[in-house]
PDB file of C-alpha atoms in Angstrom:
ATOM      1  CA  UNK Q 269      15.335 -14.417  11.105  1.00  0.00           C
ATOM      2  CA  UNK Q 270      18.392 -14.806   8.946  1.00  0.00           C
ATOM      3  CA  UNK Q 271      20.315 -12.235   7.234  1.00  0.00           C
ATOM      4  CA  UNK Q 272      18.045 -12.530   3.924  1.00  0.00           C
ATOM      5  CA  UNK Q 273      15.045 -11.720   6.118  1.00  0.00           C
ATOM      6  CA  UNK Q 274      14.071  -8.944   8.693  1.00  0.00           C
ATOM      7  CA  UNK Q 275      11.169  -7.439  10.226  1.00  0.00           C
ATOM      8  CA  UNK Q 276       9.958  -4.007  10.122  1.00  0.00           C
ATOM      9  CA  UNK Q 277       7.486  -2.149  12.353  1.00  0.00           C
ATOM     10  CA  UNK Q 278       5.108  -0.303  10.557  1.00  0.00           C
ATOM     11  CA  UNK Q 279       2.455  -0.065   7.656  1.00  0.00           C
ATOM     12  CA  UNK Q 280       3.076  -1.660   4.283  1.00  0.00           C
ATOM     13  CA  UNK Q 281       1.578   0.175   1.581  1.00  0.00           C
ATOM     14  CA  UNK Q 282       0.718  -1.766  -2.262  1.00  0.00           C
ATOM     15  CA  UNK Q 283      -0.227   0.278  -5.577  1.00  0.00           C
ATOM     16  CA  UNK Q 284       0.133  -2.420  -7.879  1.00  0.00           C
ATOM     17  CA  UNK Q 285       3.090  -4.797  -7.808  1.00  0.00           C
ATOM     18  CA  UNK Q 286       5.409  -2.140  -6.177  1.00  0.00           C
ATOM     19  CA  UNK Q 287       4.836  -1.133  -2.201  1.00  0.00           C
ATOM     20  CA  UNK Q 288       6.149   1.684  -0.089  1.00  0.00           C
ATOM     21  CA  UNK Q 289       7.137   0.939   4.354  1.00  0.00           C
ATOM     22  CA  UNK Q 290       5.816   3.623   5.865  1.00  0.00           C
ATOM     23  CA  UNK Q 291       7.478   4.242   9.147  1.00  0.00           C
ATOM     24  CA  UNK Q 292       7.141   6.694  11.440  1.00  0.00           C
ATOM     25  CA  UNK Q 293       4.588   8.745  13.866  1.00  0.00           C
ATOM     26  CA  UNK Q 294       1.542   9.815  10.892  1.00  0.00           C
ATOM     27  CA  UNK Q 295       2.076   6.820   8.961  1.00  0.00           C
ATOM     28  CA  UNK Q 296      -1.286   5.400   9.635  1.00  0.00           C
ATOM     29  CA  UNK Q 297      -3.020   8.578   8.190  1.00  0.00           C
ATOM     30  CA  UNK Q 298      -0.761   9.049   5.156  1.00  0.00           C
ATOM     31  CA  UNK Q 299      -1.788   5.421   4.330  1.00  0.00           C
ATOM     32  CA  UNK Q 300      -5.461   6.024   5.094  1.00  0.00           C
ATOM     33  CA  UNK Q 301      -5.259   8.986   3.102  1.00  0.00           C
ATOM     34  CA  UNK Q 302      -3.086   7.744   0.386  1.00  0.00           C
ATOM     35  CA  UNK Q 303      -5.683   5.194  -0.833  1.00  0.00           C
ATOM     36  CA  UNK Q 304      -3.273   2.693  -1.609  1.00  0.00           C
ATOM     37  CA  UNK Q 305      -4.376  -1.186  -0.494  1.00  0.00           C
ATOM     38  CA  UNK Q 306      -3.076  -1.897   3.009  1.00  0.00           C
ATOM     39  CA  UNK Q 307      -0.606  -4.937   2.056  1.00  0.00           C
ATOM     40  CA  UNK Q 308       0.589  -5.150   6.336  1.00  0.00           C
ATOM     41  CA  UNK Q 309       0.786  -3.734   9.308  1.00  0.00           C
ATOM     42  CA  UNK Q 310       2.394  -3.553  12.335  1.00  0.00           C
ATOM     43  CA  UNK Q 311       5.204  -6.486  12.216  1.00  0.00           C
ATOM     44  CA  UNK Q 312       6.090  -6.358   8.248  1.00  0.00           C
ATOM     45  CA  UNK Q 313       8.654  -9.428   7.632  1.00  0.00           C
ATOM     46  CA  UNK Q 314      10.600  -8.866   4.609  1.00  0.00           C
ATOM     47  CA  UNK Q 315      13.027 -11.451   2.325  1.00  0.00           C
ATOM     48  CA  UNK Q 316      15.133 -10.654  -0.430  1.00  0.00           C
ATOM     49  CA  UNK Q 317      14.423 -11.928  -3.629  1.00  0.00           C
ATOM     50  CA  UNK Q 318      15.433 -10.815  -7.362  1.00  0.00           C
ATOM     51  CA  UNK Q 319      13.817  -8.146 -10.314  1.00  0.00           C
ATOM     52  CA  UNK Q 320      12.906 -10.079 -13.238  1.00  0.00           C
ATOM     53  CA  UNK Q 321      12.689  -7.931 -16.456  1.00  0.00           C
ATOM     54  CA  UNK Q 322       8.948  -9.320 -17.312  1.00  0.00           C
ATOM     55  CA  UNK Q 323       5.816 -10.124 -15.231  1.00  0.00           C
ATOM     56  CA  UNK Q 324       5.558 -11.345 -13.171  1.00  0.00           C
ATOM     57  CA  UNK Q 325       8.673  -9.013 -11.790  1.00  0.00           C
ATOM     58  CA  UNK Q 326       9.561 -10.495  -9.012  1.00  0.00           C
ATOM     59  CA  UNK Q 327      11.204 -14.142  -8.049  1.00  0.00           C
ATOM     60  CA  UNK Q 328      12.802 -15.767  -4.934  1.00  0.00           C
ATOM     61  CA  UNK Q 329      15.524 -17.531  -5.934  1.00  0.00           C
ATOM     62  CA  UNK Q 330      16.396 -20.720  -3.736  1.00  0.00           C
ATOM     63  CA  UNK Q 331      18.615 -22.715  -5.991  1.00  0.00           C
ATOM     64  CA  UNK Q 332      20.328 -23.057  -9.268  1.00  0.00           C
ATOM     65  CA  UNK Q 333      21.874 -25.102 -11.974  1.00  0.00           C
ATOM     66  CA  UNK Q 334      24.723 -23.332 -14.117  1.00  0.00           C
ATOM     67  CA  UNK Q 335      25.269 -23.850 -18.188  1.00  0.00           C
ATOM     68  CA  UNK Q 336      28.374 -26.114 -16.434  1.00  0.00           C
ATOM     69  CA  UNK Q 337      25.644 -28.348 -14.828  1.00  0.00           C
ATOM     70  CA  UNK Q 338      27.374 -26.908 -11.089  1.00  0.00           C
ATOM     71  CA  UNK Q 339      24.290 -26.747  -8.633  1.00  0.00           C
ATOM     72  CA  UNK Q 340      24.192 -23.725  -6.043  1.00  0.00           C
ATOM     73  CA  UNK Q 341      21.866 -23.968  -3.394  1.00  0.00           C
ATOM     74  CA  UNK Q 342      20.754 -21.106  -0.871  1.00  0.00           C
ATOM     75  CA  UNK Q 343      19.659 -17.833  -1.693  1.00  0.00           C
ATOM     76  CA  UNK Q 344      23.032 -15.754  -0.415  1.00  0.00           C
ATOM     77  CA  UNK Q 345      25.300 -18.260  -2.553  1.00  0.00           C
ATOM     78  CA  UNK Q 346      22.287 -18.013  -5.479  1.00  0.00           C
ATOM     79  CA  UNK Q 347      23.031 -13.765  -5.249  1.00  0.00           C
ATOM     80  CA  UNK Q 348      26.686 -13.980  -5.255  1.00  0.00           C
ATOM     81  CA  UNK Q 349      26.505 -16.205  -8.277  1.00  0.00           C
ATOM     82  CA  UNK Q 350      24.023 -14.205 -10.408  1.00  0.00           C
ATOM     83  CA  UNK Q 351      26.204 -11.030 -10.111  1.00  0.00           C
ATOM     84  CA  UNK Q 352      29.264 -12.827 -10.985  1.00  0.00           C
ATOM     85  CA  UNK Q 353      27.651 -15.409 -13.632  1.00  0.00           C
ATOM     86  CA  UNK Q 354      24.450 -14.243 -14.740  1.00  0.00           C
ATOM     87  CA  UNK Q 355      25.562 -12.424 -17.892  1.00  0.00           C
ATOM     88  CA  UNK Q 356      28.638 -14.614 -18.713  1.00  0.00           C
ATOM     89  CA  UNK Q 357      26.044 -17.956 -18.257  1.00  0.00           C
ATOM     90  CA  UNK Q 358      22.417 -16.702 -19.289  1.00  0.00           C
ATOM     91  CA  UNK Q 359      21.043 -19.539 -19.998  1.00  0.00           C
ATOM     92  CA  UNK Q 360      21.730 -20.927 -16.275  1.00  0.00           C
ATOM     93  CA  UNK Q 361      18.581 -22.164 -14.625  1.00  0.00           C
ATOM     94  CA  UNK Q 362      16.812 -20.367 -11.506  1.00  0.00           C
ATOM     95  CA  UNK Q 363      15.133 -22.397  -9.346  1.00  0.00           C
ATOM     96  CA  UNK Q 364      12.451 -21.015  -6.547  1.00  0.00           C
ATOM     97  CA  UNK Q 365       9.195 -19.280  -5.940  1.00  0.00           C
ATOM     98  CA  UNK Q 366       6.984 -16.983  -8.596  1.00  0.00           C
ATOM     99  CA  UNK Q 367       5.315 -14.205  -7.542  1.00  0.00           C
ATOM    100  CA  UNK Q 368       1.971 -16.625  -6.455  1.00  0.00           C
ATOM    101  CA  UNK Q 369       4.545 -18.458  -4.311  1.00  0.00           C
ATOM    102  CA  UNK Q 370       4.553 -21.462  -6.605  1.00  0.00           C
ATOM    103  CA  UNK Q 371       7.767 -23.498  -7.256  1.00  0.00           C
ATOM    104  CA  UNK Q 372       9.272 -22.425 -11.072  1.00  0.00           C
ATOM    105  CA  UNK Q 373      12.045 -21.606 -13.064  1.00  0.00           C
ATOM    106  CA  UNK Q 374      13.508 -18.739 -14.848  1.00  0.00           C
ATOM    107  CA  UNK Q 375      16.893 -18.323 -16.969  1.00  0.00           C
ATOM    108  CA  UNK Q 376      19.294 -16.299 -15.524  1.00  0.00           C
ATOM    109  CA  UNK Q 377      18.886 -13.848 -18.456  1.00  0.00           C
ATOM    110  CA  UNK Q 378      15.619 -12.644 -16.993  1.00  0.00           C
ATOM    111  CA  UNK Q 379      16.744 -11.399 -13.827  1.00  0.00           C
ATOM    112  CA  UNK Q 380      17.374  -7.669 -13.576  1.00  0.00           C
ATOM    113  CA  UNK Q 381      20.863  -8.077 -12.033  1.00  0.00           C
ATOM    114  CA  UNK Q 382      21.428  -4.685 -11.524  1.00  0.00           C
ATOM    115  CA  UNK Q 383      17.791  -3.748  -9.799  1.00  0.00           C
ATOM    116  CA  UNK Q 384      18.619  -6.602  -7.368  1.00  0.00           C
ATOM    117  CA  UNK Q 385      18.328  -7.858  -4.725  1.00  0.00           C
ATOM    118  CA  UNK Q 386      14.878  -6.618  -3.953  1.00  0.00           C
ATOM    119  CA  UNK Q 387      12.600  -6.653  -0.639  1.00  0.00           C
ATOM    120  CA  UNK Q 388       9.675  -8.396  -0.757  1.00  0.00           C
ATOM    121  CA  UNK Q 389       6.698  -8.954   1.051  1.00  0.00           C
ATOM    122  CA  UNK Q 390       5.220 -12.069   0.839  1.00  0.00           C
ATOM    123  CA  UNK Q 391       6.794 -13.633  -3.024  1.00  0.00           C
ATOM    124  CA  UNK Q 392       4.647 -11.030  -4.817  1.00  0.00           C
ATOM    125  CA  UNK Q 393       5.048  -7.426  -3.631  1.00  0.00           C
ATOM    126  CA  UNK Q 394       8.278  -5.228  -4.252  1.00  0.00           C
ATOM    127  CA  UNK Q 395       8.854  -2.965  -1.102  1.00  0.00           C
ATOM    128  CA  UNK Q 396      10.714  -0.312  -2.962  1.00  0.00           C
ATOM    129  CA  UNK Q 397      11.797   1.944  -0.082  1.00  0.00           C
ATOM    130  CA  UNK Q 398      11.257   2.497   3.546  1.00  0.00           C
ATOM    131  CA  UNK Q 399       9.506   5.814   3.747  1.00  0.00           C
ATOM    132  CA  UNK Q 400       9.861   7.699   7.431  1.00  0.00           C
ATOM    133  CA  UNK Q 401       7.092   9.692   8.249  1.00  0.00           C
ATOM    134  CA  UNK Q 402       8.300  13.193   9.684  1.00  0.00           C
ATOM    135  CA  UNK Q 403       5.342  15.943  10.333  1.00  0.00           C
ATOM    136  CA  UNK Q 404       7.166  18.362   9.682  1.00  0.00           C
ATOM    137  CA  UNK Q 405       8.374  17.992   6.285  1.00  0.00           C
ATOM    138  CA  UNK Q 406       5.131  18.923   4.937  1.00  0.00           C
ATOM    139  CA  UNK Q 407       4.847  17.806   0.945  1.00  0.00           C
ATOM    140  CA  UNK Q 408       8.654  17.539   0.664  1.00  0.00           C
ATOM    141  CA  UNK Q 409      10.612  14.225  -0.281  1.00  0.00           C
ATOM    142  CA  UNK Q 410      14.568  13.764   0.922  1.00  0.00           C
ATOM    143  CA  UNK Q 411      16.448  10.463   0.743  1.00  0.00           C
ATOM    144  CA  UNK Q 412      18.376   9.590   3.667  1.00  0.00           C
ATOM    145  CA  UNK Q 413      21.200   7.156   4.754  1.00  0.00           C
ATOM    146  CA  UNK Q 414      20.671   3.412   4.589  1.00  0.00           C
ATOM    147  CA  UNK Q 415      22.818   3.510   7.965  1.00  0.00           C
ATOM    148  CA  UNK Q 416      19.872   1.485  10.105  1.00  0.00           C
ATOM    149  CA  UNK Q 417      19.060  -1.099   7.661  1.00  0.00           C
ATOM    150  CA  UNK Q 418      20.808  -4.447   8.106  1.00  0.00           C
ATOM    151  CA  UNK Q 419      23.592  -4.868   5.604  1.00  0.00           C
ATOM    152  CA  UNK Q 420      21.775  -7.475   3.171  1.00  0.00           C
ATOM    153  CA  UNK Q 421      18.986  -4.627   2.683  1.00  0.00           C
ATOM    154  CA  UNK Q 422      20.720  -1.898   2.151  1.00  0.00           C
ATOM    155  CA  UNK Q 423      20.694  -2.340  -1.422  1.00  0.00           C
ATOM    156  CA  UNK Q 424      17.530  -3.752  -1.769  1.00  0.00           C
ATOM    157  CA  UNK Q 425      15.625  -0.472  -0.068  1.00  0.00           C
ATOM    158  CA  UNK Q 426      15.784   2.774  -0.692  1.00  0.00           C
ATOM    159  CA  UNK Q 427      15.153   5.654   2.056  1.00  0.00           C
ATOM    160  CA  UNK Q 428      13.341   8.511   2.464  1.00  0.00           C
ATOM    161  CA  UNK Q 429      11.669  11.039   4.941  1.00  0.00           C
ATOM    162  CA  UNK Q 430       8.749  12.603   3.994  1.00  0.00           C
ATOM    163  CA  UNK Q 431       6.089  15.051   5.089  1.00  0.00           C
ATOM    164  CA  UNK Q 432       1.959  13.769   5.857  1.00  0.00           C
ATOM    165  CA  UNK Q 433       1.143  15.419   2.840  1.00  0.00           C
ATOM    166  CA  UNK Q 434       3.774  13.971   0.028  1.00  0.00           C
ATOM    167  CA  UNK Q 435       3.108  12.609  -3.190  1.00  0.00           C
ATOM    168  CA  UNK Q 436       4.319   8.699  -2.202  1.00  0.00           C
ATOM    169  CA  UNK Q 437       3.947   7.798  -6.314  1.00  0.00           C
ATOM    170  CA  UNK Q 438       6.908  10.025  -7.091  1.00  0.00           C
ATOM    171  CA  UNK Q 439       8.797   7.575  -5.112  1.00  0.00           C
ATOM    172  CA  UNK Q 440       8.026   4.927  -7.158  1.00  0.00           C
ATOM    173  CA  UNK Q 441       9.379   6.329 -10.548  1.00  0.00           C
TER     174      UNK Q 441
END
C-alpha cells in the first residue's frame, strides 16, 4: 500500500454510486438493517481518485497531458497539478480508469476540483465518509476529527459517529 491507497476494516455499504464505511461494534446490523447492497467487507482497500461533474462521477486519474503538451505521470503529481492547473488549462487531457475500470480520457474541465480527491472502492463506488458505529448514540449523527485517517484521505473522507438506529442517507446529502 502506498500513500494513495489504504485499507479499512469493516463493512462497505453502496446506495447507488455513493457508499458509506461503516466501522465499529453494530456495524454489521446497521448494514443488514439499512438495506443498502453490501459493496465489502471485512478488509475494504480504498484509492483516491477524482469527482467528475457528470456520470459517470468518478475517475482515477493515472496520467496527463497539459494544453503545453508537458506530460505528468502518477496519480500524486496528476492531484497536485489539477489543483494548480485545472482551471487555468481546462482543456488539459486526463488519462486513467472510468468508473467500469476501462482505460479513457476526460478534460480537465470535468473534474470537480474542489470535491476531490475522493475514496473509492474499486474505480466505481464513492466512499463518502467513514461512519463509526457507537451504540449509544441512538438515531443521532456527529462528525468527528479526521485525526486517524492517513494524511492523503483526510480530505477525501468525511467522519462521523453514529447511533444503530441513524438515518445513514442524511449523510449522503
Amino acid at each position: 500500500m502506498d500513500e494513495h491507497t489504504h485499507t479499512f476494516t469493516g463493512l462497505c455499504l453502496a446506495l447507488d454510486f455513493r457508499a458509506l464505511l461503516l466501522t465499529g461494534s453494530g456495524a454489521e446490523e446497521v448494514g443488514a438493517r439499512s438495506g443498502w447492497k453490501i459493496a465489502a467487507q471485512g478488509e475494504v482497500n480504498l484509492h483516491l481518485g477524482v469527482a467528475l461533474f457528470d456520470r459517470p462521477f468518478v475517475f482515477t486519474p493515472r496520467s496527463l497531458i497539459t494544453e503545453r503538451n508537458q506530460t505528468i505521470d502518477g496519480l500524486a503529481n496528476v492531484l497536485e497539478w489539477l489543483i494548480d492547473g485545472a482551471y487555468s488549462m481546462p482543456r488539459s487531457e486526463v488519462f486513467g480508469l472510468n468508473a467500469r475500470g476501462h482505460e479513457t480520457q476526460v478534460f480537465a474541465r470535468e473534474i470537480d476540483v474542489e470535491a476531490s480527491p475522493i475514496a473509492l472502492l474499486g474505480h466505481g463506488l464513492w466512499v463518502m465518509a467513514q461512519v463509526e458505529i457507537d451504540p449509544d448514540k441512538g438515531s443521532e449523527i456527529t462528525p468527528i476529527g479526521k485525526l486517524s485517517l492517513p494524511i492523503r484521505f483526510r480530505r477525501a473522507l468525511k467522519v462521523y459517529r453514529a447511533g444503530p438506529r441513524s438515518n445513514l442517507e442524511k449523510i449522503l446529502d
